[in-house]
C-alpha cells in the first residue's frame, strides 16, 4: 500500500537487507540486498546517513523513538517504508541493534531488514499517517506524545507490539 505516486516493490521471503553504521549513523557497510533495494552504489551510500533511503511517508517520531532506544543500548524493531534512488517504495520489518567492542562499548549500529507481514504494514501505515498528519499541523513533539499515548491506552509495549504484528504474517508476508 503506497500513498505516493512511486512504484512499490516487495521483498522476497529470503531477503535480508543488512547495513552497518558508525556511531554517528553514517553507513560503513551495505550487503547485496541493500544495494538491490536501495539502488545506490557503494560509492553513493558509504559515509552517508540512512536518510538517503528515507521515505516522506515515514513520520519523524518513528526515528526519534529509534534513536532514543539505541542511545539506551537497546535494540529496536519497526516497520519502515523506504525509498530507493529510482523512487521505488519498499516496506521492511527492521531490527536495529547497537554493536559492541570487547569492552562492551557501543562502536556502531547494525540493521537487518526482512519481508514484513501484511498486517504489520497495514496497521503501521495507518498509525504513521496519523503521526504525519499531526506533525504537519502541530509538530513532532505532539506526534511523539500521540504515539506514546496510543501505546499506553492500548496497554502495548512498542517492541512486543512490533514483534507480534510481524509474527501475524508467518503464513504469508506483505505483497
Ligand atoms: C543501523 C541503522 C539503520 C537505519 N535504517 C534506516 C532505514 O532503513 N530507513 C530510514 O529511513 N532510516 C534508517 N535509519 C535512521 C536514519 O539514521 C535517520 O534517523 C532517518 O532516516 C531519519 O532521517 P532524518 O532525521 O534526517 O529525516 C537507520 C539508522 C541506523 C542507525
JSON list of C-alpha atoms and ligand atoms in Angstrom, two decimals:
[
{"chain": "A", "resi": 1, "resn": "UNK", "atom": "CA", "xyz": [0.00, 0.00, 0.00]},
{"chain": "A", "resi": 2, "resn": "UNK", "atom": "CA", "xyz": [1.61, 3.19, -1.14]},
{"chain": "A", "resi": 3, "resn": "UNK", "atom": "CA", "xyz": [0.24, 6.70, -0.74]},
{"chain": "A", "resi": 4, "resn": "UNK", "atom": "CA", "xyz": [2.72, 8.22, -3.17]},
{"chain": "A", "resi": 5, "resn": "UNK", "atom": "CA", "xyz": [2.99, 8.10, -6.92]},
{"chain": "A", "resi": 6, "resn": "UNK", "atom": "CA", "xyz": [6.07, 5.88, -6.80]},
{"chain": "A", "resi": 7, "resn": "UNK", "atom": "CA", "xyz": [6.27, 2.25, -7.86]},
{"chain": "A", "resi": 8, "resn": "UNK", "atom": "CA", "xyz": [6.18, -0.19, -4.96]},
{"chain": "A", "resi": 9, "resn": "UNK", "atom": "CA", "xyz": [8.48, -3.23, -4.85]},
{"chain": "A", "resi": 10, "resn": "UNK", "atom": "CA", "xyz": [8.29, -6.14, -2.41]},
{"chain": "A", "resi": 11, "resn": "UNK", "atom": "CA", "xyz": [10.90, -8.12, -0.53]},
{"chain": "A", "resi": 12, "resn": "UNK", "atom": "CA", "xyz": [11.21, -11.89, -1.00]},
{"chain": "A", "resi": 13, "resn": "UNK", "atom": "CA", "xyz": [10.90, -14.37, 1.85]},
{"chain": "A", "resi": 14, "resn": "UNK", "atom": "CA", "xyz": [14.67, -14.83, 1.93]},
{"chain": "A", "resi": 15, "resn": "UNK", "atom": "CA", "xyz": [15.62, -11.15, 1.53]},
{"chain": "A", "resi": 16, "resn": "UNK", "atom": "CA", "xyz": [17.94, -9.84, 4.25]},
{"chain": "A", "resi": 17, "resn": "UNK", "atom": "CA", "xyz": [18.78, -6.18, 3.74]},
{"chain": "A", "resi": 18, "resn": "UNK", "atom": "CA", "xyz": [21.75, -5.54, 6.01]},
{"chain": "A", "resi": 19, "resn": "UNK", "atom": "CA", "xyz": [23.73, -2.41, 6.79]},
{"chain": "A", "resi": 20, "resn": "UNK", "atom": "CA", "xyz": [26.12, -1.15, 9.43]},
{"chain": "A", "resi": 21, "resn": "UNK", "atom": "CA", "xyz": [26.86, 2.37, 10.59]},
{"chain": "A", "resi": 22, "resn": "UNK", "atom": "CA", "xyz": [29.40, 4.16, 12.74]},
{"chain": "A", "resi": 23, "resn": "UNK", "atom": "CA", "xyz": [28.31, 5.91, 15.95]},
{"chain": "A", "resi": 24, "resn": "UNK", "atom": "CA", "xyz": [27.09, 8.93, 14.02]},
{"chain": "A", "resi": 25, "resn": "UNK", "atom": "CA", "xyz": [24.81, 6.75, 11.89]},
{"chain": "A", "resi": 26, "resn": "UNK", "atom": "CA", "xyz": [26.95, 7.01, 8.75]},
{"chain": "A", "resi": 27, "resn": "UNK", "atom": "CA", "xyz": [26.81, 3.86, 6.63]},
{"chain": "A", "resi": 28, "resn": "UNK", "atom": "CA", "xyz": [30.02, 1.79, 6.66]},
{"chain": "A", "resi": 29, "resn": "UNK", "atom": "CA", "xyz": [28.60, -1.39, 5.09]},
{"chain": "A", "resi": 30, "resn": "UNK", "atom": "CA", "xyz": [25.64, -2.49, 2.97]},
{"chain": "A", "resi": 31, "resn": "UNK", "atom": "CA", "xyz": [25.10, -6.00, 1.64]},
{"chain": "A", "resi": 32, "resn": "UNK", "atom": "CA", "xyz": [23.94, -7.04, -1.83]},
{"chain": "A", "resi": 33, "resn": "UNK", "atom": "CA", "xyz": [20.25, -6.78, -0.88]},
{"chain": "A", "resi": 34, "resn": "UNK", "atom": "CA", "xyz": [20.88, -3.26, 0.48]},
{"chain": "A", "resi": 35, "resn": "UNK", "atom": "CA", "xyz": [22.26, -2.35, -2.95]},
{"chain": "A", "resi": 36, "resn": "UNK", "atom": "CA", "xyz": [19.48, -4.19, -4.81]},
{"chain": "A", "resi": 37, "resn": "UNK", "atom": "CA", "xyz": [16.58, -2.48, -2.99]},
{"chain": "A", "resi": 38, "resn": "UNK", "atom": "CA", "xyz": [18.21, 0.91, -2.32]},
{"chain": "A", "resi": 39, "resn": "UNK", "atom": "CA", "xyz": [19.54, 1.14, -5.86]},
{"chain": "A", "resi": 40, "resn": "UNK", "atom": "CA", "xyz": [22.55, 3.13, -4.68]},
{"chain": "A", "resi": 41, "resn": "UNK", "atom": "CA", "xyz": [26.12, 2.01, -5.37]},
{"chain": "A", "resi": 42, "resn": "UNK", "atom": "CA", "xyz": [28.58, 1.56, -2.50]},
{"chain": "A", "resi": 43, "resn": "UNK", "atom": "CA", "xyz": [30.27, 4.74, -3.60]},
{"chain": "A", "resi": 44, "resn": "UNK", "atom": "CA", "xyz": [26.97, 6.59, -3.29]},
{"chain": "A", "resi": 45, "resn": "UNK", "atom": "CA", "xyz": [25.92, 5.26, 0.14]},
{"chain": "A", "resi": 46, "resn": "UNK", "atom": "CA", "xyz": [29.18, 4.79, 2.07]},
{"chain": "A", "resi": 47, "resn": "UNK", "atom": "CA", "xyz": [29.71, 7.50, 4.69]},
{"chain": "A", "resi": 48, "resn": "UNK", "atom": "CA", "xyz": [26.13, 8.79, 4.20]},
{"chain": "A", "resi": 49, "resn": "UNK", "atom": "CA", "xyz": [23.32, 8.57, 6.77]},
{"chain": "A", "resi": 50, "resn": "UNK", "atom": "CA", "xyz": [20.39, 6.25, 6.16]},
{"chain": "A", "resi": 51, "resn": "UNK", "atom": "CA", "xyz": [18.12, 9.18, 5.41]},
{"chain": "A", "resi": 52, "resn": "UNK", "atom": "CA", "xyz": [19.39, 8.59, 1.87]},
{"chain": "A", "resi": 53, "resn": "UNK", "atom": "CA", "xyz": [16.60, 5.98, 1.67]},
{"chain": "A", "resi": 54, "resn": "UNK", "atom": "CA", "xyz": [14.14, 7.84, 3.91]},
{"chain": "A", "resi": 55, "resn": "UNK", "atom": "CA", "xyz": [10.59, 7.91, 2.59]},
{"chain": "A", "resi": 56, "resn": "UNK", "atom": "CA", "xyz": [8.48, 11.07, 3.15]},
{"chain": "A", "resi": 57, "resn": "UNK", "atom": "CA", "xyz": [5.68, 8.74, 4.27]},
{"chain": "A", "resi": 58, "resn": "UNK", "atom": "CA", "xyz": [7.65, 7.97, 7.47]},
{"chain": "A", "resi": 59, "resn": "UNK", "atom": "CA", "xyz": [6.90, 10.22, 10.46]},
{"chain": "A", "resi": 60, "resn": "UNK", "atom": "CA", "xyz": [9.82, 11.87, 12.28]},
{"chain": "A", "resi": 61, "resn": "UNK", "atom": "CA", "xyz": [8.52, 10.47, 15.58]},
{"chain": "A", "resi": 62, "resn": "UNK", "atom": "CA", "xyz": [9.42, 6.92, 14.47]},
{"chain": "A", "resi": 63, "resn": "UNK", "atom": "CA", "xyz": [13.08, 7.89, 14.07]},
{"chain": "A", "resi": 64, "resn": "UNK", "atom": "CA", "xyz": [13.09, 9.76, 17.37]},
{"chain": "A", "resi": 65, "resn": "UNK", "atom": "CA", "xyz": [11.94, 6.55, 19.04]},
{"chain": "A", "resi": 66, "resn": "UNK", "atom": "CA", "xyz": [14.62, 4.60, 17.13]},
{"chain": "A", "resi": 67, "resn": "UNK", "atom": "CA", "xyz": [17.48, 6.85, 18.29]},
{"chain": "A", "resi": 68, "resn": "UNK", "atom": "CA", "xyz": [16.21, 7.11, 21.87]},
{"chain": "A", "resi": 69, "resn": "UNK", "atom": "CA", "xyz": [16.10, 3.32, 22.02]},
{"chain": "A", "resi": 70, "resn": "UNK", "atom": "CA", "xyz": [19.61, 2.93, 20.57]},
{"chain": "A", "resi": 71, "resn": "UNK", "atom": "CA", "xyz": [21.03, 5.51, 23.00]},
{"chain": "A", "resi": 72, "resn": "UNK", "atom": "CA", "xyz": [19.63, 3.35, 25.81]},
{"chain": "A", "resi": 73, "resn": "UNK", "atom": "CA", "xyz": [21.71, 0.49, 24.33]},
{"chain": "A", "resi": 74, "resn": "UNK", "atom": "CA", "xyz": [18.54, -1.39, 23.40]},
{"chain": "A", "resi": 75, "resn": "UNK", "atom": "CA", "xyz": [17.53, -2.98, 20.11]},
{"chain": "A", "resi": 76, "resn": "UNK", "atom": "CA", "xyz": [14.68, -1.52, 18.09]},
{"chain": "A", "resi": 77, "resn": "UNK", "atom": "CA", "xyz": [12.05, -3.17, 15.88]},
{"chain": "A", "resi": 78, "resn": "UNK", "atom": "CA", "xyz": [9.91, -1.32, 13.36]},
{"chain": "A", "resi": 79, "resn": "UNK", "atom": "CA", "xyz": [8.01, -1.49, 10.11]},
{"chain": "A", "resi": 80, "resn": "UNK", "atom": "CA", "xyz": [9.76, 1.04, 7.89]},
{"chain": "A", "resi": 81, "resn": "UNK", "atom": "CA", "xyz": [8.84, 2.37, 4.49]},
{"chain": "A", "resi": 82, "resn": "UNK", "atom": "CA", "xyz": [11.94, 3.18, 2.44]},
{"chain": "A", "resi": 83, "resn": "UNK", "atom": "CA", "xyz": [12.51, 4.92, -0.88]},
{"chain": "A", "resi": 84, "resn": "UNK", "atom": "CA", "xyz": [15.11, 3.80, -3.44]},
{"chain": "A", "resi": 85, "resn": "UNK", "atom": "CA", "xyz": [17.25, 6.01, -5.64]},
{"chain": "A", "resi": 86, "resn": "UNK", "atom": "CA", "xyz": [14.82, 5.49, -8.53]},
{"chain": "A", "resi": 87, "resn": "UNK", "atom": "CA", "xyz": [11.77, 6.27, -6.39]},
{"chain": "A", "resi": 88, "resn": "UNK", "atom": "CA", "xyz": [10.72, 2.71, -5.63]},
{"chain": "A", "resi": 89, "resn": "UNK", "atom": "CA", "xyz": [8.95, 2.32, -2.32]},
{"chain": "A", "resi": 90, "resn": "UNK", "atom": "CA", "xyz": [9.71, -0.80, -0.26]},
{"chain": "A", "resi": 91, "resn": "UNK", "atom": "CA", "xyz": [8.39, -1.74, 3.17]},
{"chain": "A", "resi": 92, "resn": "UNK", "atom": "CA", "xyz": [10.63, -3.70, 5.53]},
{"chain": "A", "resi": 93, "resn": "UNK", "atom": "CA", "xyz": [10.49, -5.14, 9.03]},
{"chain": "A", "resi": 94, "resn": "UNK", "atom": "CA", "xyz": [13.69, -3.78, 10.57]},
{"chain": "A", "resi": 95, "resn": "UNK", "atom": "CA", "xyz": [15.70, -4.84, 13.58]},
{"chain": "A", "resi": 96, "resn": "UNK", "atom": "CA", "xyz": [18.36, -2.30, 14.57]},
{"chain": "A", "resi": 97, "resn": "UNK", "atom": "CA", "xyz": [20.90, -3.03, 17.29]},
{"chain": "A", "resi": 98, "resn": "UNK", "atom": "CA", "xyz": [23.97, -1.39, 18.79]},
{"chain": "A", "resi": 99, "resn": "UNK", "atom": "CA", "xyz": [27.31, -3.15, 18.01]},
{"chain": "A", "resi": 100, "resn": "UNK", "atom": "CA", "xyz": [29.82, -3.54, 20.84]},
{"chain": "A", "resi": 101, "resn": "UNK", "atom": "CA", "xyz": [33.58, -3.91, 21.18]},
{"chain": "A", "resi": 102, "resn": "UNK", "atom": "CA", "xyz": [35.16, -6.44, 23.57]},
{"chain": "A", "resi": 103, "resn": "UNK", "atom": "CA", "xyz": [34.92, -3.97, 26.46]},
{"chain": "A", "resi": 104, "resn": "UNK", "atom": "CA", "xyz": [31.19, -3.54, 25.89]},
{"chain": "A", "resi": 105, "resn": "UNK", "atom": "CA", "xyz": [31.43, -0.05, 24.38]},
{"chain": "A", "resi": 106, "resn": "UNK", "atom": "CA", "xyz": [28.97, 0.77, 21.61]},
{"chain": "A", "resi": 107, "resn": "UNK", "atom": "CA", "xyz": [31.00, 1.16, 18.40]},
{"chain": "A", "resi": 108, "resn": "UNK", "atom": "CA", "xyz": [28.20, 1.49, 15.85]},
{"chain": "A", "resi": 109, "resn": "UNK", "atom": "CA", "xyz": [24.82, 0.18, 14.79]},
{"chain": "A", "resi": 110, "resn": "UNK", "atom": "CA", "xyz": [23.59, -2.73, 12.72]},
{"chain": "A", "resi": 111, "resn": "UNK", "atom": "CA", "xyz": [20.33, -3.26, 10.87]},
{"chain": "A", "resi": 112, "resn": "UNK", "atom": "CA", "xyz": [18.71, -6.33, 9.34]},
{"chain": "A", "resi": 113, "resn": "UNK", "atom": "CA", "xyz": [15.51, -5.82, 7.33]},
{"chain": "A", "resi": 114, "resn": "UNK", "atom": "CA", "xyz": [13.16, -8.61, 6.35]},
{"chain": "A", "resi": 115, "resn": "UNK", "atom": "CA", "xyz": [9.96, -9.01, 4.39]},
{"chain": "A", "resi": 116, "resn": "UNK", "atom": "CA", "xyz": [7.24, -7.51, 6.62]},
{"chain": "A", "resi": 117, "resn": "UNK", "atom": "CA", "xyz": [3.89, -9.05, 7.46]},
{"chain": "A", "resi": 118, "resn": "UNK", "atom": "CA", "xyz": [0.87, -7.64, 5.65]},
{"chain": "A", "resi": 119, "resn": "UNK", "atom": "CA", "xyz": [-0.85, -6.98, 8.97]},
{"chain": "A", "resi": 120, "resn": "UNK", "atom": "CA", "xyz": [2.17, -5.00, 10.20]},
{"chain": "A", "resi": 121, "resn": "UNK", "atom": "CA", "xyz": [2.35, -2.79, 7.13]},
{"chain": "A", "resi": 122, "resn": "UNK", "atom": "CA", "xyz": [-1.40, -2.13, 7.11]},
{"chain": "A", "resi": 123, "resn": "UNK", "atom": "CA", "xyz": [-1.52, -1.34, 10.83]},
{"chain": "A", "resi": 124, "resn": "UNK", "atom": "CA", "xyz": [1.60, 0.82, 10.90]},
{"chain": "A", "resi": 125, "resn": "UNK", "atom": "CA", "xyz": [0.73, 2.68, 7.72]},
{"chain": "A", "resi": 126, "resn": "UNK", "atom": "CA", "xyz": [-2.46, 3.82, 9.42]},
{"chain": "A", "resi": 127, "resn": "UNK", "atom": "CA", "xyz": [-0.59, 4.89, 12.54]},
{"chain": "A", "resi": 128, "resn": "UNK", "atom": "CA", "xyz": [2.21, 6.61, 10.58]},
{"chain": "A", "resi": 129, "resn": "UNK", "atom": "CA", "xyz": [-0.36, 8.53, 8.51]},
{"chain": "A", "resi": 130, "resn": "UNK", "atom": "CA", "xyz": [-1.93, 9.80, 11.71]},
{"chain": "A", "resi": 131, "resn": "UNK", "atom": "CA", "xyz": [1.51, 10.78, 13.10]},
{"chain": "A", "resi": 132, "resn": "UNK", "atom": "CA", "xyz": [2.40, 12.54, 9.84]},
{"chain": "A", "resi": 133, "resn": "UNK", "atom": "CA", "xyz": [-0.83, 14.49, 9.92]},
{"chain": "A", "resi": 134, "resn": "UNK", "atom": "CA", "xyz": [-0.08, 15.63, 13.49]},
{"chain": "A", "resi": 135, "resn": "UNK", "atom": "CA", "xyz": [3.50, 16.52, 12.50]},
{"chain": "A", "resi": 136, "resn": "UNK", "atom": "CA", "xyz": [2.25, 18.72, 9.68]},
{"chain": "A", "resi": 137, "resn": "UNK", "atom": "CA", "xyz": [-0.17, 20.66, 11.84]},
{"chain": "A", "resi": 138, "resn": "UNK", "atom": "CA", "xyz": [1.24, 20.52, 15.39]},
{"chain": "A", "resi": 139, "resn": "UNK", "atom": "CA", "xyz": [4.86, 19.37, 15.11]},
{"chain": "A", "resi": 140, "resn": "UNK", "atom": "CA", "xyz": [6.87, 16.32, 16.05]},
{"chain": "A", "resi": 141, "resn": "UNK", "atom": "CA", "xyz": [6.68, 16.55, 19.85]},
{"chain": "A", "resi": 142, "resn": "UNK", "atom": "CA", "xyz": [2.89, 16.24, 19.60]},
{"chain": "A", "resi": 143, "resn": "UNK", "atom": "CA", "xyz": [3.05, 13.26, 17.25]},
{"chain": "A", "resi": 144, "resn": "UNK", "atom": "CA", "xyz": [5.57, 11.56, 19.54]},
{"chain": "A", "resi": 145, "resn": "UNK", "atom": "CA", "xyz": [3.26, 12.18, 22.52]},
{"chain": "A", "resi": 146, "resn": "UNK", "atom": "CA", "xyz": [0.34, 10.79, 20.48]},
{"chain": "A", "resi": 147, "resn": "UNK", "atom": "CA", "xyz": [2.32, 7.59, 19.79]},
{"chain": "A", "resi": 148, "resn": "UNK", "atom": "CA", "xyz": [3.18, 7.15, 23.47]},
{"chain": "A", "resi": 149, "resn": "UNK", "atom": "CA", "xyz": [-0.47, 7.75, 24.46]},
{"chain": "A", "resi": 150, "resn": "UNK", "atom": "CA", "xyz": [-1.63, 5.23, 21.86]},
{"chain": "A", "resi": 151, "resn": "UNK", "atom": "CA", "xyz": [0.66, 2.57, 23.36]},
{"chain": "A", "resi": 152, "resn": "UNK", "atom": "CA", "xyz": [-0.44, 3.41, 26.90]},
{"chain": "A", "resi": 153, "resn": "UNK", "atom": "CA", "xyz": [-4.16, 3.39, 26.10]},
{"chain": "A", "resi": 154, "resn": "UNK", "atom": "CA", "xyz": [-3.86, 0.05, 24.35]},
{"chain": "A", "resi": 155, "resn": "UNK", "atom": "CA", "xyz": [-1.56, -1.34, 27.07]},
{"chain": "A", "resi": 156, "resn": "UNK", "atom": "CA", "xyz": [1.14, -2.06, 24.49]},
{"chain": "A", "resi": 157, "resn": "UNK", "atom": "CA", "xyz": [4.93, -2.01, 24.62]},
{"chain": "A", "resi": 158, "resn": "UNK", "atom": "CA", "xyz": [6.41, -0.86, 21.31]},
{"chain": "A", "resi": 159, "resn": "UNK", "atom": "CA", "xyz": [8.75, -3.88, 20.94]},
{"chain": "A", "resi": 160, "resn": "UNK", "atom": "CA", "xyz": [6.23, -6.60, 21.62]},
{"chain": "A", "resi": 161, "resn": "UNK", "atom": "CA", "xyz": [3.60, -4.78, 19.52]},
{"chain": "A", "resi": 162, "resn": "UNK", "atom": "CA", "xyz": [6.03, -4.81, 16.54]},
{"chain": "A", "resi": 163, "resn": "UNK", "atom": "CA", "xyz": [7.12, -8.43, 17.01]},
{"chain": "A", "resi": 164, "resn": "UNK", "atom": "CA", "xyz": [3.51, -9.61, 17.40]},
{"chain": "A", "resi": 165, "resn": "UNK", "atom": "CA", "xyz": [2.46, -7.75, 14.24]},
{"chain": "A", "resi": 166, "resn": "UNK", "atom": "CA", "xyz": [5.34, -9.36, 12.36]},
{"chain": "A", "resi": 167, "resn": "UNK", "atom": "CA", "xyz": [4.54, -12.85, 13.67]},
{"chain": "A", "resi": 168, "resn": "UNK", "atom": "CA", "xyz": [0.96, -12.48, 12.44]},
{"chain": "A", "resi": 169, "resn": "UNK", "atom": "CA", "xyz": [2.41, -12.68, 8.94]},
{"chain": "A", "resi": 170, "resn": "UNK", "atom": "CA", "xyz": [4.01, -16.10, 9.30]},
{"chain": "A", "resi": 171, "resn": "UNK", "atom": "CA", "xyz": [1.53, -17.59, 6.83]},
{"chain": "A", "resi": 172, "resn": "UNK", "atom": "CA", "xyz": [2.42, -15.09, 4.12]},
{"chain": "A", "resi": 173, "resn": "UNK", "atom": "CA", "xyz": [4.24, -11.78, 4.06]},
{"chain": "A", "resi": 174, "resn": "UNK", "atom": "CA", "xyz": [3.37, -8.45, 2.55]},
{"chain": "A", "resi": 175, "resn": "UNK", "atom": "CA", "xyz": [2.89, -8.30, -1.23]},
{"chain": "B", "resi": 1, "resn": "LIG", "atom": "C1", "xyz": [21.67, 0.91, 11.62]},
{"chain": "B", "resi": 1, "resn": "LIG", "atom": "C2", "xyz": [20.64, 1.93, 11.19]},
{"chain": "B", "resi": 1, "resn": "LIG", "atom": "C3", "xyz": [19.76, 1.63, 10.15]},
{"chain": "B", "resi": 1, "resn": "LIG", "atom": "C4", "xyz": [18.82, 2.57, 9.72]},
{"chain": "B", "resi": 1, "resn": "LIG", "atom": "N1", "xyz": [18.00, 2.22, 8.69]},
{"chain": "B", "resi": 1, "resn": "LIG", "atom": "C5", "xyz": [17.13, 3.14, 8.20]},
{"chain": "B", "resi": 1, "resn": "LIG", "atom": "C6", "xyz": [16.31, 2.84, 7.08]},
{"chain": "B", "resi": 1, "resn": "LIG", "atom": "O1", "xyz": [16.30, 1.73, 6.54]},
{"chain": "B", "resi": 1, "resn": "LIG", "atom": "N2", "xyz": [15.48, 3.82, 6.61]},
{"chain": "B", "resi": 1, "resn": "LIG", "atom": "C7", "xyz": [15.43, 5.07, 7.18]},
{"chain": "B", "resi": 1, "resn": "LIG", "atom": "O2", "xyz": [14.68, 5.93, 6.69]},
{"chain": "B", "resi": 1, "resn": "LIG", "atom": "N3", "xyz": [16.18, 5.35, 8.28]},
{"chain": "B", "resi": 1, "resn": "LIG", "atom": "C8", "xyz": [17.02, 4.43, 8.79]},
{"chain": "B", "resi": 1, "resn": "LIG", "atom": "N4", "xyz": [17.79, 4.74, 9.89]},
{"chain": "B", "resi": 1, "resn": "LIG", "atom": "C9", "xyz": [17.56, 6.04, 10.57]},
{"chain": "B", "resi": 1, "resn": "LIG", "atom": "C10", "xyz": [18.33, 7.19, 9.97]},
{"chain": "B", "resi": 1, "resn": "LIG", "atom": "O3", "xyz": [19.58, 7.27, 10.61]},
{"chain": "B", "resi": 1, "resn": "LIG", "atom": "C11", "xyz": [17.58, 8.53, 10.19]},
{"chain": "B", "resi": 1, "resn": "LIG", "atom": "O4", "xyz": [17.34, 8.73, 11.57]},
{"chain": "B", "resi": 1, "resn": "LIG", "atom": "C12", "xyz": [16.23, 8.59, 9.45]},
{"chain": "B", "resi": 1, "resn": "LIG", "atom": "O5", "xyz": [16.37, 8.24, 8.10]},
{"chain": "B", "resi": 1, "resn": "LIG", "atom": "C13", "xyz": [15.57, 9.98, 9.55]},
{"chain": "B", "resi": 1, "resn": "LIG", "atom": "O6", "xyz": [16.42, 10.90, 8.99]},
{"chain": "B", "resi": 1, "resn": "LIG", "atom": "P1", "xyz": [16.22, 12.47, 9.17]},
{"chain": "B", "resi": 1, "resn": "LIG", "atom": "O7", "xyz": [16.07, 12.71, 10.65]},
{"chain": "B", "resi": 1, "resn": "LIG", "atom": "O8", "xyz": [17.47, 13.09, 8.62]},
{"chain": "B", "resi": 1, "resn": "LIG", "atom": "O9", "xyz": [15.00, 12.82, 8.42]},
{"chain": "B", "resi": 1, "resn": "LIG", "atom": "C14", "xyz": [18.74, 3.82, 10.35]},
{"chain": "B", "resi": 1, "resn": "LIG", "atom": "C15", "xyz": [19.61, 4.12, 11.42]},
{"chain": "B", "resi": 1, "resn": "LIG", "atom": "C16", "xyz": [20.54, 3.19, 11.83]},
{"chain": "B", "resi": 1, "resn": "LIG", "atom": "C17", "xyz": [21.47, 3.53, 12.98]}
]
